[in-house]
Amino acid sequence: MPQNFTVTPYAVDGEVDYDRLLDAFGADALTDDQRDRFPDPVHPMVRRGVFYAGRDVDPFLDAATAGQTCSVVTGRGPSGPMHLGHVLPFYFAKYLQEQTGAYVYVPLSDDEKYFAKDRQFEDISAHVRENLRDLLAVGFDPERTRFVIDTADADVVYPLAAAFANDLTPATVEAVYGEQPNVGLTFYPAVQAAHLLLPQLVHGRHPTLVPVAVDQDPHVRVCRDIAAKERYDVDKPGDLLSRFLPSLGGPGKMSSSDDAPSIELTDDRATVEEKIHRYAHSGGRDSLAAHREHGGDPAVDVAYQYLHFFFESDDRTVERLARDYRAGDLTSGEMKARAAEQIVDFLEAHQARRDQLGSLDAELGPYRLTDDERERARRGVGVETGRLE
Ligand code: TRP
């Protein structure tokens, strides 16, 4: 890892140099050709380089564009309420599902967050239930989407994780993650490998893509080594790696666990406007006169970055906003007002869908693994029986 920043699944610090990170991780930058091969229309997060790198993206694109079986796995570590940055990969996954018919598997790693954070299981479980409402509100196709909760679906997660843990040496885990504070976290990579290989164990060998922020690449790397073992009938999952949505205070991971305020999925219009106007780091000049004369810098302007990252879907509009900002024709206040407006539109639609949900158990039912799917997954690692009768 380069000296002046850290990116691991458990710590993101410093000014991330995204290109040097690829060298350190050994992942590949996405090529223009790959970007163009995403199903049309290509999602703005791919077009604009928010998803900027990956591993084995091509097999997924081949299958997805040929209408063959493919899957997307993107999960959630339920350590707290979900905020804006957390939900974007799920909307991206839904978009891919609509375009390609991909299966989408959404694991919730409550065990991981229990091991990694100083919290009681009661608190984590409350976040699981609350996060599930947000994930259900995204609107995945229940026929082709499965939510899997590590502790609640232990009848399938545990046999898989046990099989994969047997393939993983402590030396490998230490080399990839450094020293871990407890054996739970040393074991956890086997659990995440179970998440990533589950669609193939259920539906047969096929290309899987894991769209995640770049800090999750180590989990995928470990899983790919396991998947390469002869005894499993699976392909190595590929990943699609994104930059971090900047926090309101400026670049770095948009984190709910530090002091910078985050935009929560429950925030109303007034709250979003207030957070952006007060906290969003501005690339504008100190005075309006200086801004008009010299222009602002969209590259460090968080309001602009949010529009660019996700919230303004029209490329020409994004380019015009950047141009007008640099020219000083558009002020920082105007940029913020625009970002707030588009984020509020997105949140209000999300909140309306969430408010319409009935009881969690009833809503979740169609998204849970069926008995047959559980059986197939266990058989994929050689465990024949789930029930002992
Ligand atoms: N480890 C992820 C996190 O901390 C959550 C997660 C669990 C995940 N399983 C996954 C992400 C599978 C992507 C794919 O946020």
XYZ file of N, CA and C in Angstrom, residues 16-123:
324
model
N -6.984 9.453 -1.350
C -6.827 8.215 -2.121
C -6.337 8.520 -3.530
N -5.232 7.888 -3.924
C -4.779 7.968 -5.313
C -5.306 6.718 -6.007
N -6.400 6.893 -6.774
C -7.125 5.745 -7.298
C -6.313 4.920 -8.284
N -5.412 5.564 -9.009
C -4.614 4.803 -9.976
C -3.533 3.985 -9.281
N -2.870 4.626 -8.315
C -1.840 3.869 -7.582
C -2.454 2.707 -6.814
N -3.686 2.891 -6.380
C -4.369 1.817 -5.661
C -4.531 0.586 -6.553
N -4.805 0.826 -7.825
C -4.959 -0.309 -8.745
C -3.657 -1.096 -8.848
N -2.525 -0.373 -8.877
C -1.235 -1.077 -8.907
C -1.079 -1.913 -7.649
N -1.416 -1.300 -6.513
C -1.250 -2.025 -5.241
C -2.158 -3.250 -5.191
N -3.389 -3.117 -5.684
C -4.355 -4.219 -5.615
C -4.188 -5.201 -6.775
N -3.659 -4.714 -7.886
C -3.562 -5.573 -9.070
C -4.863 -5.686 -9.850
N -5.707 -4.657 -9.779
C -6.922 -4.634 -10.614
C -6.645 -3.785 -11.857
N -7.533 -3.885 -12.839
C -7.299 -3.186 -14.108
C -8.229 -1.997 -14.274
N -7.689 -0.910 -14.830
C -8.551 0.222 -15.178
C -9.538 -0.223 -16.254
N -10.768 0.272 -16.205
C -11.737 -0.028 -17.261
C -11.281 0.657 -18.544
N -11.411 -0.024 -19.649
C -11.052 0.597 -20.924
C -12.296 1.234 -21.553
N -12.074 2.132 -22.500
C -13.208 2.739 -23.207
C -14.047 1.660 -23.872
N -13.349 0.667 -24.410
C -14.053 -0.422 -25.084
C -14.987 -1.147 -24.096
N -14.480 -1.391 -22.896
C -15.343 -2.048 -21.898
C -16.522 -1.162 -21.524
N -16.258 0.113 -21.332
C -17.358 1.037 -20.997
C -18.447 0.986 -22.058
N -18.017 0.948 -23.314
C -18.986 0.939 -24.410
C -19.754 -0.367 -24.497
N -19.179 -1.416 -23.940
C -19.856 -2.713 -24.055
C -20.888 -2.944 -22.962
N -21.000 -2.010 -22.016
C -22.094 -2.129 -21.051
C -23.407 -1.960 -21.798
N -24.462 -2.630 -21.309
C -25.732 -2.529 -22.023
C -26.147 -1.070 -22.187
N -26.699 -0.789 -23.312
C -27.085 0.549 -23.713
C -28.460 0.891 -23.123
N -28.739 2.041 -22.570
C -27.790 3.121 -22.332
C -26.859 2.816 -21.154
N -25.593 3.141 -21.343
C -24.595 2.885 -20.304
C -24.892 3.794 -19.095
N -24.884 3.196 -17.926
C -25.210 3.968 -16.721
C -24.207 5.108 -16.526
N -24.688 6.280 -16.065
C -23.777 7.415 -15.861
C -22.574 7.074 -14.973
N -22.753 6.213 -13.995
C -21.621 5.886 -13.111
C -20.514 5.153 -13.863
N -20.872 4.461 -14.943
C -19.858 3.810 -15.776
C -19.331 4.816 -16.790
N -20.248 5.523 -17.437
C -19.833 6.504 -18.466
C -18.864 7.524 -17.908
N -19.097 7.950 -16.668
C -18.299 9.053 -16.111
C -17.137 8.578 -15.266
N -16.885 7.290 -15.270
C -15.690 6.809 -14.587
C -15.806 6.750 -13.070
N -17.022 6.763 -12.537
C -17.171 6.532 -11.095
C -16.802 5.074 -10.822
N -17.387 4.163 -11.599
C -16.844 2.807 -11.664
C -15.683 2.881 -12.640
N -14.494 2.686 -12.140
C -13.332 3.028 -12.973
C -12.379 1.867 -13.201
N -12.640 0.736 -12.569
C -11.695 -0.370 -12.667
C -12.403 -1.679 -12.352
N -11.661 -2.777 -12.425
C -12.286 -4.047 -12.068
C -11.401 -5.226 -12.380
N -11.975 -6.378 -12.225
C -11.341 -7.655 -12.584
C -12.358 -8.474 -13.359
N -11.924 -9.105 -14.436
C -12.807 -9.999 -15.192
C -14.190 -9.419 -15.449
N -14.213 -8.203 -15.955
C -15.493 -7.588 -16.303
C -16.021 -8.188 -17.611
N -15.108 -8.605 -18.489
C -15.521 -9.067 -19.822
C -16.456 -10.282 -19.821
N -16.160 -11.334 -19.053
C -17.086 -12.474 -19.086
C -18.509 -12.071 -18.697
N -18.611 -11.158 -17.731
C -19.955 -10.691 -17.349
C -20.603 -9.948 -18.512
N -19.841 -9.053 -19.147
C -20.414 -8.272 -20.248
C -20.824 -9.190 -21.400
N -19.998 -10.208 -21.676
C -20.342 -11.154 -22.741
C -21.678 -11.821 -22.455
N -21.812 -12.355 -21.233
C -23.036 -13.075 -20.888
C -24.225 -12.120 -20.840
N -24.001 -10.946 -20.234
C -25.106 -9.996 -20.051
C -25.637 -9.523 -21.395
N -24.736 -9.253 -22.336
C -25.204 -8.721 -23.615
C -25.736 -9.833 -24.521
N -25.369 -11.086 -24.236
C -25.895 -12.200 -25.039
C -27.152 -12.799 -24.413
N -27.634 -12.206 -23.335
C -28.848 -12.721 -22.699
C -28.639 -14.029 -21.958
N -27.386 -14.340 -21.621
C -27.121 -15.577 -20.877
C -27.174 -15.316 -19.370
N -27.191 -16.412 -18.624
C -27.257 -16.286 -17.168
C -26.066 -15.484 -16.642
N -26.351 -14.528 -15.797
C -25.288 -13.764 -15.149
C -25.850 -13.253 -13.824
N -24.963 -12.866 -12.931
C -25.442 -12.381 -11.642
C -24.598 -11.222 -11.141
N -25.218 -10.484 -10.252
C -24.590 -9.331 -9.620
C -24.711 -9.553 -8.117
N -23.600 -9.395 -7.398
C -23.667 -9.486 -5.941
C -23.190 -8.168 -5.368
N -24.052 -7.526 -4.605
C -23.572 -6.351 -3.897
C -24.254 -6.280 -2.551
N -23.450 -6.185 -1.512
C -23.966 -6.375 -0.162
C -23.909 -5.127 0.687
N -24.292 -5.343 1.939
C -24.365 -4.226 2.873
C -23.857 -4.702 4.232
N -22.938 -3.947 4.788
C -22.516 -4.192 6.161
C -23.384 -3.333 7.071
N -24.328 -3.943 7.810
C -25.367 -3.157 8.507
C -24.867 -2.538 9.814
N -23.962 -1.597 9.711
C -23.378 -1.017 10.925
C -24.137 0.212 11.401
N -25.110 0.669 10.619
C -25.854 1.871 11.003
C -26.908 2.132 9.947
N -27.575 3.286 10.045
C -28.545 3.628 8.998
C -27.816 3.799 7.665
N -28.474 3.495 6.584
C -27.837 3.687 5.278
C -27.913 5.153 4.905
N -26.815 5.677 4.361
C -26.902 7.040 3.849
C -26.777 7.030 2.333
N -26.814 8.211 1.795
C -26.895 8.373 0.345
C -25.847 7.553 -0.412
N -24.583 7.625 0.017
C -23.513 6.930 -0.701
C -23.698 5.424 -0.683
N -24.301 4.895 0.390
C -24.458 3.449 0.504
C -25.459 2.881 -0.491
N -26.458 3.667 -0.845
C -27.567 3.090 -1.612
C -27.297 3.124 -3.119
N -26.333 3.954 -3.542
C -26.144 4.115 -4.992
C -25.762 2.817 -5.702
N -24.847 1.985 -5.151
C -24.534 0.731 -5.857
C -25.753 -0.183 -6.028
N -26.719 -0.056 -5.116
C -27.910 -0.901 -5.238
C -28.816 -0.418 -6.373
N -28.903 0.895 -6.528
C -29.646 1.407 -7.683
C -28.934 1.040 -8.985
N -27.626 1.032 -8.942
C -26.863 0.605 -10.116
C -27.154 -0.877 -10.418
N -27.171 -1.699 -9.370
C -27.444 -3.131 -9.566
C -28.847 -3.345 -10.123
N -29.795 -2.550 -9.643
C -31.157 -2.686 -10.137
C -31.223 -2.335 -11.630
N -30.504 -1.313 -11.991
C -30.440 -0.883 -13.394
C -29.882 -2.021 -14.255
N -28.789 -2.635 -13.796
C -28.226 -3.771 -14.540
C -29.234 -4.917 -14.628
N -29.958 -5.137 -13.538
C -30.947 -6.218 -13.557
C -32.038 -5.932 -14.595
N -32.504 -4.691 -14.635
C -33.542 -4.342 -15.605
C -33.027 -4.497 -17.032
N -31.770 -4.155 -17.229
C -31.230 -4.210 -18.595
C -30.913 -5.623 -19.046
N -30.474 -6.473 -18.118
C -29.901 -7.761 -18.526
C -30.619 -8.969 -17.962
N -31.550 -8.771 -17.024
C -32.175 -9.921 -16.372
C -31.246 -10.623 -15.392
N -30.163 -9.982 -14.999
C -29.218 -10.610 -14.069
C -29.909 -10.952 -12.747
N -29.474 -12.059 -12.148
C -29.825 -12.295 -10.748
C -29.080 -11.270 -9.916
N -29.731 -10.777 -8.881
C -29.031 -9.902 -7.936
C -29.098 -10.537 -6.556
N -27.948 -10.739 -5.949
C -27.872 -11.253 -4.580
C -27.362 -10.142 -3.677
N -28.089 -9.928 -2.592
C -27.745 -8.850 -1.660
C -27.505 -9.447 -0.268
N -26.252 -9.742 0.059
C -25.956 -10.243 1.395
C -25.847 -9.112 2.421
N -26.305 -9.378 3.619
C -26.134 -8.433 4.728
C -25.228 -9.084 5.771
N -24.048 -8.491 5.957
C -23.023 -9.119 6.792
C -23.110 -8.594 8.222
N -24.164 -9.030 8.944
C -24.301 -8.574 10.335
C -23.171 -9.128 11.209
N -22.719 -10.344 10.901
C -21.592 -10.905 11.654
C -20.341 -10.032 11.483
N -20.064 -9.620 10.244
C -18.879 -8.793 9.983
C -18.896 -7.516 10.817
N -20.051 -6.866 10.858
C -20.128 -5.593 11.576
C -20.078 -5.827 13.084
N -20.555 -6.975 13.512
C -20.420 -7.320 14.932
C -18.942 -7.497 15.293
N -18.194 -8.155 14.412
C -16.762 -8.366 14.674
C -15.959 -7.060 14.580
N -16.393 -6.198 13.629
C -15.558 -5.036 13.304
C -15.865 -3.818 14.161
N -17.088 -3.760 14.687
C -17.503 -2.550 15.406
C -17.820 -2.923 16.841
N -17.669 -1.962 17.695
C -17.921 -2.225 19.101
C -19.414 -2.053 19.389
N -20.225 -2.971 18.903
C -21.684 -2.867 19.040
C -22.254 -4.196 19.494
N -23.403 -4.130 20.138
C -24.126 -5.346 20.518
C -24.847 -5.910 19.297
N -25.103 -7.223 19.308
C -25.864 -7.825 18.219
C -27.265 -7.215 18.108
N -27.842 -6.824 19.269
C -29.180 -6.200 19.233
C -29.176 -4.960 18.330
N -28.132 -4.155 18.466
C -28.079 -2.923 17.674
C -27.900 -3.243 16.196
